[in-house]
PDB file of C-alpha atoms in Angstrom:
ATOM      1  CA  MET A   1     -11.049   8.151 -17.083  1.00 64.00           C
ATOM      2  CA  GLN A   2     -14.873   8.195 -16.132  1.00 69.00           C
ATOM      3  CA  PRO A   3     -15.596  11.788 -16.052  1.00 70.00           C
ATOM      4  CA  ASP A   4     -16.984  10.993 -12.316  1.00 91.00           C
ATOM      5  CA  ALA A   5     -13.981   8.121 -11.707  1.00 97.00           C
ATOM      6  CA  ILE A   6     -13.519   7.803  -7.637  1.00 98.00           C
ATOM      7  CA  ALA A   7     -10.198   7.065  -6.437  1.00 98.00           C
ATOM      8  CA  VAL A   8      -8.886   6.198  -2.686  1.00 98.00           C
ATOM      9  CA  VAL A   9      -5.910   7.020  -0.623  1.00 98.00           C
ATOM     10  CA  THR A  10      -4.839   5.671   2.638  1.00 98.00           C
ATOM     11  CA  GLY A  11      -2.324   7.436   4.168  1.00 96.00           C
ATOM     12  CA  GLY A  12      -2.836  10.207   2.005  1.00 94.00           C
ATOM     13  CA  SER A  13      -2.456  13.365   3.823  1.00 93.00           C
ATOM     14  CA  LEU A  14       1.309  13.924   3.872  1.00 90.00           C
ATOM     15  CA  GLY A  15       4.512  13.158   1.227  1.00 91.00           C
ATOM     16  CA  ILE A  16       3.845  10.692  -1.459  1.00 93.00           C
ATOM     17  CA  GLY A  17      -0.135   9.833  -0.168  1.00 95.00           C
ATOM     18  CA  ALA A  18      -0.282  13.875  -0.368  1.00 95.00           C
ATOM     19  CA  ALA A  19       2.028  13.718  -3.552  1.00 95.00           C
ATOM     20  CA  ILE A  20      -0.444  10.558  -5.355  1.00 97.00           C
ATOM     21  CA  THR A  21      -3.864  12.803  -3.578  1.00 96.00           C
ATOM     22  CA  ARG A  22      -2.864  16.016  -5.237  1.00 95.00           C
ATOM     23  CA  ALA A  23      -2.320  14.137  -8.855  1.00 96.00           C
ATOM     24  CA  LEU A  24      -5.297  12.737  -8.918  1.00 96.00           C
ATOM     25  CA  LEU A  25      -7.206  15.573  -7.769  1.00 95.00           C
ATOM     26  CA  GLY A  26      -5.434  17.637 -11.223  1.00 94.00           C
ATOM     27  CA  ARG A  27      -6.429  15.011 -13.153  1.00 94.00           C
ATOM     28  CA  GLY A  28     -10.055  14.892 -12.368  1.00 94.00           C
ATOM     29  CA  TYR A  29     -10.636  12.246  -9.533  1.00 96.00           C
ATOM     30  CA  THR A  30     -12.807  12.538  -6.310  1.00 97.00           C
ATOM     31  CA  VAL A  31     -10.777  11.258  -3.934  1.00 97.00           C
ATOM     32  CA  ILE A  32     -11.246  10.391  -0.913  1.00 97.00           C
ATOM     33  CA  VAL A  33      -8.736  10.145   1.770  1.00 97.00           C
ATOM     34  CA  GLY A  34      -7.993   8.035   4.815  1.00 98.00           C
ATOM     35  CA  CYS A  35      -5.553   8.977   7.316  1.00 97.00           C
ATOM     36  CA  ARG A  36      -5.540   9.309  11.268  1.00 94.00           C
ATOM     37  CA  SER A  37      -5.542  13.278  10.838  1.00 92.00           C
ATOM     38  CA  PRO A  38      -8.008  14.401   8.644  1.00 92.00           C
ATOM     39  CA  GLU A  39      -7.675  17.914   9.853  1.00 89.00           C
ATOM     40  CA  ARG A  40      -4.358  17.676   7.759  1.00 90.00           C
ATOM     41  CA  ALA A  41      -5.682  16.305   4.701  1.00 90.00           C
ATOM     42  CA  ARG A  42      -8.819  18.974   4.148  1.00 87.00           C
ATOM     43  CA  GLY A  43      -5.991  21.476   2.778  1.00 86.00           C
ATOM     44  CA  LEU A  44      -4.514  18.933  -0.130  1.00 88.00           C
ATOM     45  CA  GLY A  45      -6.511  21.560  -3.116  1.00 77.00           C
ATOM     46  CA  ALA A  46      -9.136  22.049  -5.245  1.00 72.00           C
ATOM     47  CA  GLY A  47     -11.366  19.098  -6.453  1.00 78.00           C
ATOM     48  CA  ARG A  48     -13.390  16.823  -5.071  1.00 93.00           C
ATOM     49  CA  LEU A  49     -12.073  15.706  -1.778  1.00 96.00           C
ATOM     50  CA  GLU A  50     -13.430  13.870   0.864  1.00 96.00           C
ATOM     51  CA  VAL A  51     -11.381  13.165   4.047  1.00 96.00           C
ATOM     52  CA  GLU A  52     -12.355  10.016   6.294  1.00 97.00           C
ATOM     53  CA  LYS A  53     -10.230   8.833   9.394  1.00 97.00           C
ATOM     54  CA  LEU A  54      -8.457   6.101   8.741  1.00 98.00           C
ATOM     55  CA  ASP A  55      -6.901   3.409  11.474  1.00 98.00           C
ATOM     56  CA  VAL A  56      -5.649   1.018   8.757  1.00 98.00           C
ATOM     57  CA  SER A  57      -4.059  -1.171  12.044  1.00 97.00           C
ATOM     58  CA  ASP A  58      -7.573  -1.398  13.207  1.00 97.00           C
ATOM     59  CA  VAL A  59      -9.969  -3.271  11.657  1.00 97.00           C
ATOM     60  CA  GLY A  60     -12.699  -1.971  13.183  1.00 97.00           C
ATOM     61  CA  SER A  61     -11.000   1.232  11.994  1.00 98.00           C
ATOM     62  CA  VAL A  62     -11.363  -0.203   8.849  1.00 98.00           C
ATOM     63  CA  ARG A  63     -14.936  -1.539   8.283  1.00 98.00           C
ATOM     64  CA  ALA A  64     -16.360   1.844   9.749  1.00 98.00           C
ATOM     65  CA  PHE A  65     -14.018   3.575   6.987  1.00 98.00           C
ATOM     66  CA  ALA A  66     -15.627   0.541   4.596  1.00 98.00           C
ATOM     67  CA  ALA A  67     -19.221   1.297   5.166  1.00 98.00           C
ATOM     68  CA  ARG A  68     -18.742   4.989   5.721  1.00 98.00           C
ATOM     69  CA  ILE A  69     -17.578   5.244   1.757  1.00 98.00           C
ATOM     70  CA  ALA A  70     -20.168   2.656   0.602  1.00 98.00           C
ATOM     71  CA  ALA A  71     -23.194   4.747   2.155  1.00 98.00           C
ATOM     72  CA  ARG A  72     -22.063   7.521  -0.735  1.00 97.00           C
ATOM     73  CA  HIS A  73     -20.922   5.874  -3.115  1.00 98.00           C
ATOM     74  CA  SER A  74     -22.027   2.508  -4.882  1.00 97.00           C
ATOM     75  CA  ARG A  75     -18.181   2.296  -6.789  1.00 98.00           C
ATOM     76  CA  ILE A  76     -14.720   3.101  -6.927  1.00 98.00           C
ATOM     77  CA  ASP A  77     -12.778   2.939  -9.257  1.00 98.00           C
ATOM     78  CA  VAL A  78      -9.257   3.236  -7.634  1.00 98.00           C
ATOM     79  CA  LEU A  79      -7.258   2.654  -4.302  1.00 98.00           C
ATOM     80  CA  VAL A  80      -4.103   3.623  -3.562  1.00 98.00           C
ATOM     81  CA  ASN A  81      -2.311   1.302  -0.437  1.00 98.00           C
ATOM     82  CA  ASN A  82       0.152   3.843   0.255  1.00 97.00           C
ATOM     83  CA  ALA A  83      -0.467   3.990   4.356  1.00 97.00           C
ATOM     84  CA  GLY A  84       2.731   2.813   5.855  1.00 95.00           C
ATOM     85  CA  ALA A  85       4.513   3.012   8.883  1.00 94.00           C
ATOM     86  CA  SER A  86       8.099   1.814  10.137  1.00 92.00           C
ATOM     87  CA  PHE A  87       8.625   2.204  13.950  1.00 92.00           C
ATOM     88  CA  GLN A  88      12.308   2.735  15.584  1.00 91.00           C
ATOM     89  CA  GLU A  89      10.901   0.427  18.712  1.00 94.00           C
ATOM     90  CA  LEU A  90       8.353  -2.709  19.441  1.00 94.00           C
ATOM     91  CA  ARG A  91       5.243  -1.241  19.264  1.00 96.00           C
ATOM     92  CA  ARG A  92       2.322  -3.508  18.950  1.00 95.00           C
ATOM     93  CA  ASN A  93      -1.843  -2.843  17.704  1.00 95.00           C
ATOM     94  CA  ALA A  94      -4.422  -3.447  20.308  1.00 92.00           C
ATOM     95  CA  ALA A  95      -4.600  -6.880  18.729  1.00 93.00           C
ATOM     96  CA  GLY A  96      -0.727  -7.866  19.047  1.00 93.00           C
ATOM     97  CA  LEU A  97       0.342  -7.506  16.424  1.00 95.00           C
ATOM     98  CA  GLU A  98       3.710  -5.584  15.749  1.00 96.00           C
ATOM     99  CA  LEU A  99       2.397  -2.409  14.451  1.00 97.00           C
ATOM    100  CA  THR A 100       5.126  -2.310  10.879  1.00 97.00           C
ATOM    101  CA  PHE A 101       3.040  -5.489   9.866  1.00 97.00           C
ATOM    102  CA  ALA A 102      -0.491  -4.229  10.751  1.00 97.00           C
ATOM    103  CA  THR A 103      -0.096  -1.336   8.876  1.00 98.00           C
ATOM    104  CA  ASN A 104       2.320  -2.110   6.118  1.00 98.00           C
ATOM    105  CA  VAL A 105       0.416  -5.970   5.046  1.00 98.00           C
ATOM    106  CA  GLN A 106      -2.788  -6.333   7.185  1.00 98.00           C
ATOM    107  CA  GLY A 107      -3.516  -2.518   6.620  1.00 98.00           C
ATOM    108  CA  ASP A 108      -3.636  -3.229   2.439  1.00 98.00           C
ATOM    109  CA  TYR A 109      -5.416  -6.850   2.956  1.00 98.00           C
ATOM    110  CA  ALA A 110      -8.225  -5.101   5.527  1.00 98.00           C
ATOM    111  CA  VAL A 111      -8.447  -2.271   3.374  1.00 98.00           C
ATOM    112  CA  THR A 112      -9.090  -3.995  -0.252  1.00 98.00           C
ATOM    113  CA  ASP A 113     -10.937  -6.675   1.958  1.00 98.00           C
ATOM    114  CA  ALA A 114     -13.645  -4.256   2.662  1.00 98.00           C
ATOM    115  CA  LEU A 115     -13.828  -1.867  -0.348  1.00 98.00           C
ATOM    116  CA  ARG A 116     -13.506  -4.567  -2.954  1.00 98.00           C
ATOM    117  CA  PRO A 117     -17.603  -4.663  -3.445  1.00 98.00           C
ATOM    118  CA  LEU A 118     -17.408  -1.167  -4.576  1.00 98.00           C
ATOM    119  CA  LEU A 119     -13.740  -1.995  -6.579  1.00 98.00           C
ATOM    120  CA  ARG A 120     -15.512  -4.742  -7.882  1.00 98.00           C
ATOM    121  CA  ASN A 121     -18.572  -1.950  -9.227  1.00 98.00           C
ATOM    122  CA  ALA A 122     -16.128  -0.675 -11.582  1.00 97.00           C
ATOM    123  CA  ASP A 123     -17.138  -2.881 -14.160  1.00 93.00           C
ATOM    124  CA  GLY A 124     -13.879  -4.363 -14.597  1.00 94.00           C
ATOM    125  CA  ARG A 125     -11.881  -1.236 -14.210  1.00 95.00           C
ATOM    126  CA  GLY A 126     -11.283  -1.481 -10.674  1.00 98.00           C
ATOM    127  CA  ARG A 127      -7.520  -0.751  -9.488  1.00 98.00           C
ATOM    128  CA  VAL A 128      -5.116  -1.392  -6.683  1.00 98.00           C
ATOM    129  CA  VAL A 129      -2.099   0.662  -6.379  1.00 98.00           C
ATOM    130  CA  HIS A 130       0.132  -0.608  -3.328  1.00 98.00           C
ATOM    131  CA  VAL A 131       3.260   1.941  -2.478  1.00 97.00           C
ATOM    132  CA  GLY A 132       6.249  -0.743  -1.592  1.00 96.00           C
ATOM    133  CA  SER A 133       9.679  -0.746  -1.474  1.00 93.00           C
ATOM    134  CA  ALA A 134      12.722  -2.108  -2.810  1.00 89.00           C
ATOM    135  CA  ALA A 135      13.928  -3.364   0.700  1.00 91.00           C
ATOM    136  CA  GLN A 136      11.472  -6.046  -0.324  1.00 93.00           C
ATOM    137  CA  TYR A 137      14.653  -7.794  -1.879  1.00 92.00           C
ATOM    138  CA  LEU A 138      16.574  -8.570   1.309  1.00 93.00           C
ATOM    139  CA  LEU A 139      14.651 -10.421   2.319  1.00 94.00           C
ATOM    140  CA  PRO A 140      12.456 -13.682   1.762  1.00 94.00           C
ATOM    141  CA  LEU A 141       8.612 -14.148   2.963  1.00 95.00           C
ATOM    142  CA  GLN A 142       7.977 -15.904   6.655  1.00 93.00           C
ATOM    143  CA  THR A 143       4.618 -15.792   6.991  1.00 95.00           C
ATOM    144  CA  SER A 144       5.302 -17.189  10.867  1.00 93.00           C
ATOM    145  CA  ALA A 145       8.126 -14.936  11.699  1.00 92.00           C
ATOM    146  CA  LEU A 146       5.674 -11.907  10.968  1.00 93.00           C
ATOM    147  CA  LEU A 147       3.473 -13.424  13.185  1.00 92.00           C
ATOM    148  CA  SER A 148       5.390 -13.877  16.108  1.00 87.00           C
ATOM    149  CA  ALA A 149       7.798 -10.855  15.665  1.00 79.00           C
ATOM    150  CA  THR A 150       9.624 -12.519  18.475  1.00 80.00           C
ATOM    151  CA  GLY A 151      13.757 -12.232  19.454  1.00 82.00           C
ATOM    152  CA  PRO A 152      15.594  -9.247  19.149  1.00 89.00           C
ATOM    153  CA  TYR A 153      13.732  -6.139  17.032  1.00 92.00           C
ATOM    154  CA  ILE A 154      15.477  -4.637  14.108  1.00 92.00           C
ATOM    155  CA  HIS A 155      13.639  -2.054  12.795  1.00 89.00           C
ATOM    156  CA  GLY A 156      15.218  -1.797   9.367  1.00 91.00           C
ATOM    157  CA  ALA A 157      14.732  -5.364   8.375  1.00 94.00           C
ATOM    158  CA  ILE A 158      11.642  -5.840  10.311  1.00 95.00           C
ATOM    159  CA  TYR A 159      10.198  -2.925   7.698  1.00 94.00           C
ATOM    160  CA  ALA A 160      12.299  -5.009   4.211  1.00 95.00           C
ATOM    161  CA  HIS A 161       9.968  -7.782   5.900  1.00 96.00           C
ATOM    162  CA  THR A 162       7.009  -6.832   5.423  1.00 97.00           C
ATOM    163  CA  LYS A 163       6.991  -4.933   1.991  1.00 97.00           C
ATOM    164  CA  ARG A 164       8.208  -8.222   0.814  1.00 97.00           C
ATOM    165  CA  ALA A 165       5.654  -9.378   2.504  1.00 97.00           C
ATOM    166  CA  GLN A 166       3.228  -6.699   0.666  1.00 98.00           C
ATOM    167  CA  TYR A 167       4.461  -7.257  -2.300  1.00 98.00           C
ATOM    168  CA  GLU A 168       3.322 -10.725  -2.207  1.00 97.00           C
ATOM    169  CA  LEU A 169       0.361 -10.077  -1.343  1.00 98.00           C
ATOM    170  CA  SER A 170      -0.545  -7.592  -4.056  1.00 98.00           C
ATOM    171  CA  GLU A 171       0.491 -10.586  -6.115  1.00 97.00           C
ATOM    172  CA  ALA A 172      -1.656 -12.749  -4.669  1.00 97.00           C
ATOM    173  CA  MET A 173      -4.527 -10.008  -4.931  1.00 98.00           C
ATOM    174  CA  ALA A 174      -3.471  -9.935  -8.929  1.00 98.00           C
ATOM    175  CA  GLU A 175      -4.235 -13.681  -9.308  1.00 97.00           C
ATOM    176  CA  ARG A 176      -7.426 -13.962  -7.012  1.00 97.00           C
ATOM    177  CA  LEU A 177      -8.969 -10.746  -7.581  1.00 98.00           C
ATOM    178  CA  ASP A 178      -8.756 -10.541 -11.740  1.00 97.00           C
ATOM    179  CA  ALA A 179     -12.359 -12.520 -11.505  1.00 97.00           C
ATOM    180  CA  ASP A 180     -13.846  -9.374  -9.820  1.00 97.00           C
ATOM    181  CA  GLY A 181     -12.184  -7.337 -13.175  1.00 97.00           C
ATOM    182  CA  ILE A 182      -9.958  -5.488 -10.597  1.00 98.00           C
ATOM    183  CA  THR A 183      -5.683  -5.885 -10.857  1.00 98.00           C
ATOM    184  CA  SER A 184      -3.119  -5.339  -8.427  1.00 98.00           C
ATOM    185  CA  THR A 185       0.387  -3.648  -8.769  1.00 98.00           C
ATOM    186  CA  CYS A 186       2.914  -2.753  -6.875  1.00 98.00           C
ATOM    187  CA  ALA A 187       4.944   0.703  -7.345  1.00 97.00           C
ATOM    188  CA  HIS A 188       8.698   1.176  -5.855  1.00 94.00           C
ATOM    189  CA  PRO A 189       8.280   5.356  -5.705  1.00 90.00           C
ATOM    190  CA  GLY A 190      12.202   5.192  -4.391  1.00 77.00           C
ATOM    191  CA  LEU A 191      14.261   6.660  -1.425  1.00 68.00           C
ATOM    192  CA  VAL A 192      11.744  10.188  -1.023  1.00 57.00           C
ATOM    193  CA  ALA A 193      12.161  13.245   0.900  1.00 53.00           C
ATOM    194  CA  THR A 194       9.528  12.761   3.220  1.00 55.00           C
ATOM    195  CA  PRO A 195       8.903  13.212   6.784  1.00 60.00           C
ATOM    196  CA  GLY A 196       8.306   9.605   6.754  1.00 59.00           C
ATOM    197  CA  VAL A 197      11.706   8.714   5.800  1.00 56.00           C
ATOM    198  CA  ALA A 198      12.819  11.586   7.851  1.00 56.00           C
ATOM    199  CA  GLU A 199      11.774   9.734  10.740  1.00 59.00           C
ATOM    200  CA  ALA A 200      12.654   5.794  10.256  1.00 57.00           C
ATOM    201  CA  PHE A 201      15.449   6.718   9.043  1.00 58.00           C
ATOM    202  CA  PRO A 202      16.803  10.079  10.658  1.00 62.00           C
ATOM    203  CA  THR A 203      20.714   9.047   9.934  1.00 63.00           C
ATOM    204  CA  TRP A 204      20.487   8.283   6.154  1.00 54.00           C
ATOM    205  CA  SER A 205      17.721  11.754   5.693  1.00 55.00           C
ATOM    206  CA  ARG A 206      20.212  14.268   7.577  1.00 60.00           C
ATOM    207  CA  VAL A 207      23.131  12.545   5.253  1.00 54.00           C
ATOM    208  CA  ALA A 208      21.292  12.468   1.556  1.00 52.00           C
ATOM    209  CA  GLY A 209      18.306  14.644   1.764  1.00 53.00           C
ATOM    210  CA  ARG A 210      18.836  17.902   0.018  1.00 60.00           C
ATOM    211  CA  VAL A 211      19.095  15.260  -2.864  1.00 62.00           C
ATOM    212  CA  LEU A 212      16.726  13.145  -2.501  1.00 69.00           C
ATOM    213  CA  PRO A 213      13.285  12.980  -5.426  1.00 75.00           C
ATOM    214  CA  SER A 214      10.696  15.292  -4.513  1.00 86.00           C
ATOM    215  CA  PRO A 215       7.345  13.440  -3.153  1.00 88.00           C
ATOM    216  CA  GLU A 216       6.039  14.248  -6.539  1.00 91.00           C
ATOM    217  CA  GLU A 217       8.639  11.921  -9.092  1.00 91.00           C
ATOM    218  CA  GLY A 218       8.144   9.438  -6.128  1.00 92.00           C
ATOM    219  CA  ALA A 219       4.374   9.445  -5.899  1.00 95.00           C
ATOM    220  CA  ASP A 220       4.689   9.531  -9.422  1.00 96.00           C
ATOM    221  CA  THR A 221       4.920   5.420 -10.932  1.00 97.00           C
ATOM    222  CA  ALA A 222       1.886   4.938  -8.141  1.00 98.00           C
ATOM    223  CA  VAL A 223      -0.230   8.178 -10.303  1.00 98.00           C
ATOM    224  CA  TRP A 224       0.571   6.417 -13.653  1.00 98.00           C
ATOM    225  CA  LEU A 225      -0.724   2.617 -12.455  1.00 98.00           C
ATOM    226  CA  ALA A 226      -3.086   3.575 -10.892  1.00 98.00           C
ATOM    227  CA  THR A 227      -4.801   6.074 -14.022  1.00 98.00           C
ATOM    228  CA  ALA A 228      -2.454   5.261 -17.432  1.00 97.00           C
ATOM    229  CA  PRO A 229      -5.338   3.797 -20.323  1.00 96.00           C
ATOM    230  CA  GLU A 230      -2.515   2.578 -22.140  1.00 97.00           C
ATOM    231  CA  ILE A 231      -2.052   0.066 -18.892  1.00 95.00           C
ATOM    232  CA  ALA A 232      -5.653  -0.921 -18.261  1.00 95.00           C
ATOM    233  CA  GLY A 233      -6.488  -4.513 -17.324  1.00 94.00           C
ATOM    234  CA  SER A 234      -2.561  -5.149 -16.678  1.00 96.00           C
ATOM    235  CA  THR A 235      -2.053  -6.861 -13.316  1.00 98.00           C
ATOM    236  CA  GLY A 236       0.706  -7.832 -10.907  1.00 98.00           C
ATOM    237  CA  GLY A 237       4.532  -6.981 -11.102  1.00 98.00           C
ATOM    238  CA  PHE A 238       6.186  -4.572  -9.339  1.00 97.00           C
ATOM    239  CA  TRP A 239       7.061  -0.938 -10.826  1.00 97.00           C
ATOM    240  CA  TRP A 240       9.814   1.405 -10.287  1.00 95.00           C
ATOM    241  CA  ARG A 241       9.854   4.610 -12.772  1.00 95.00           C
ATOM    242  CA  ARG A 242       7.132   3.372 -15.052  1.00 97.00           C
ATOM    243  CA  THR A 243       9.074   0.050 -15.851  1.00 97.00           C
ATOM    244  CA  ARG A 244       8.210  -3.375 -14.505  1.00 97.00           C
ATOM    245  CA  GLN A 245      10.590  -5.001 -12.355  1.00 96.00           C
ATOM    246  CA  PRO A 246      11.855  -8.115 -11.157  1.00 95.00           C
ATOM    247  CA  ALA A 247      10.221  -9.409  -8.141  1.00 93.00           C
ATOM    248  CA  ASP A 248      14.080 -10.914  -6.645  1.00 94.00           C
ATOM    249  CA  VAL A 249      17.262  -9.850  -7.290  1.00 92.00           C
ATOM    250  CA  VAL A 250      18.806 -12.906  -5.448  1.00 93.00           C
ATOM    251  CA  PRO A 251      17.802 -16.406  -5.044  1.00 92.00           C
ATOM    252  CA  TRP A 252      17.476 -17.047  -1.740  1.00 91.00           C
ATOM    253  CA  THR A 253      14.654 -14.062  -1.516  1.00 92.00           C
ATOM    254  CA  ARG A 254      11.853 -16.093  -3.985  1.00 91.00           C
ATOM    255  CA  ALA A 255       8.962 -17.292  -1.714  1.00 86.00           C
ATOM    256  CA  ARG A 256       9.230 -20.700  -0.750  1.00 87.00           C
ATOM    257  CA  ARG A 257       6.185 -22.938  -2.417  1.00 88.00           C
ATOM    258  CA  GLY A 258       2.761 -22.106  -0.248  1.00 94.00           C
ATOM    259  CA  GLU A 259       4.161 -18.652   1.708  1.00 96.00           C
ATOM    260  CA  ARG A 260       1.855 -16.864  -0.092  1.00 96.00           C
ATOM    261  CA  SER A 261      -1.056 -18.396  -0.158  1.00 97.00           C
ATOM    262  CA  ARG A 262      -0.283 -18.381   3.926  1.00 97.00           C
ATOM    263  CA  LEU A 263       0.367 -15.161   4.094  1.00 97.00           C
ATOM    264  CA  TRP A 264      -3.146 -14.798   2.323  1.00 98.00           C
ATOM    265  CA  ASP A 265      -4.813 -16.927   4.497  1.00 97.00           C
ATOM    266  CA  ALA A 266      -3.025 -15.559   7.167  1.00 97.00           C
ATOM    267  CA  CYS A 267      -4.561 -11.309   6.389  1.00 97.00           C
ATOM    268  CA  GLN A 268      -7.959 -13.478   5.994  1.00 97.00           C
ATOM    269  CA  HIS A 269      -8.143 -15.143   9.520  1.00 96.00           C
ATOM    270  CA  LEU A 270      -6.817 -11.724  11.289  1.00 95.00           C
ATOM    271  CA  CYS A 271      -9.837  -9.759   9.561  1.00 93.00           C
ATOM    272  CA  ARG A 272     -12.518 -11.373  10.741  1.00 87.00           C
TER     273      ARG A 272
END
């Protein structure tokens, strides 16, 4: 790590995001937390902490966030796309997109795209880490269904579909950002005792909450992917407990030919 290394963590004020933030601060990074509640992030600990307001589901908010960072820093070394959401009922952002997709998928693309010039300036050391989920194993990617969000709203299925899309987007980034010296990986934290899990899956949280891993345990793989010298330059993959995992466990979740590119093109169009 460079002595002046800089990391950006979205959704870094609570749960796994807060644990990632504290771990990076403890390693000497300047950490820029982007979140909807900046006041909550300011008490995360000593060190070089900067806090900015950010709503990843709003492209305008993302652009303003990136511009404020670029006004102070000429590069960033690490981006952790941690911000995520799941909603019990259908919600949409100001542009009309289903809000789980707008947060978990479009948000990841928008933040990475906006910060790409600063990651490129890390001289071949730029890393993007997406905080994913094993829920991706449940469904294949269908970009048109994510964009239309019609039919019955089943929040668990919507969440799983967005996590499949997030992984496929990370793989697309691994291919497309490689020439800029930027890696992209996806980290599964496991089902962790966090406020987000309690809100999104209340029944499961009540039943299993006492035995779930801590946010610090859930953050470990993402922090390792963001910082470990032994994997410098390694790109792509779905990782859990510092080990690369299969992308699929059943054949019918494998993406159809061209589907990953369709997702990329859709995200690119939505950011215009």
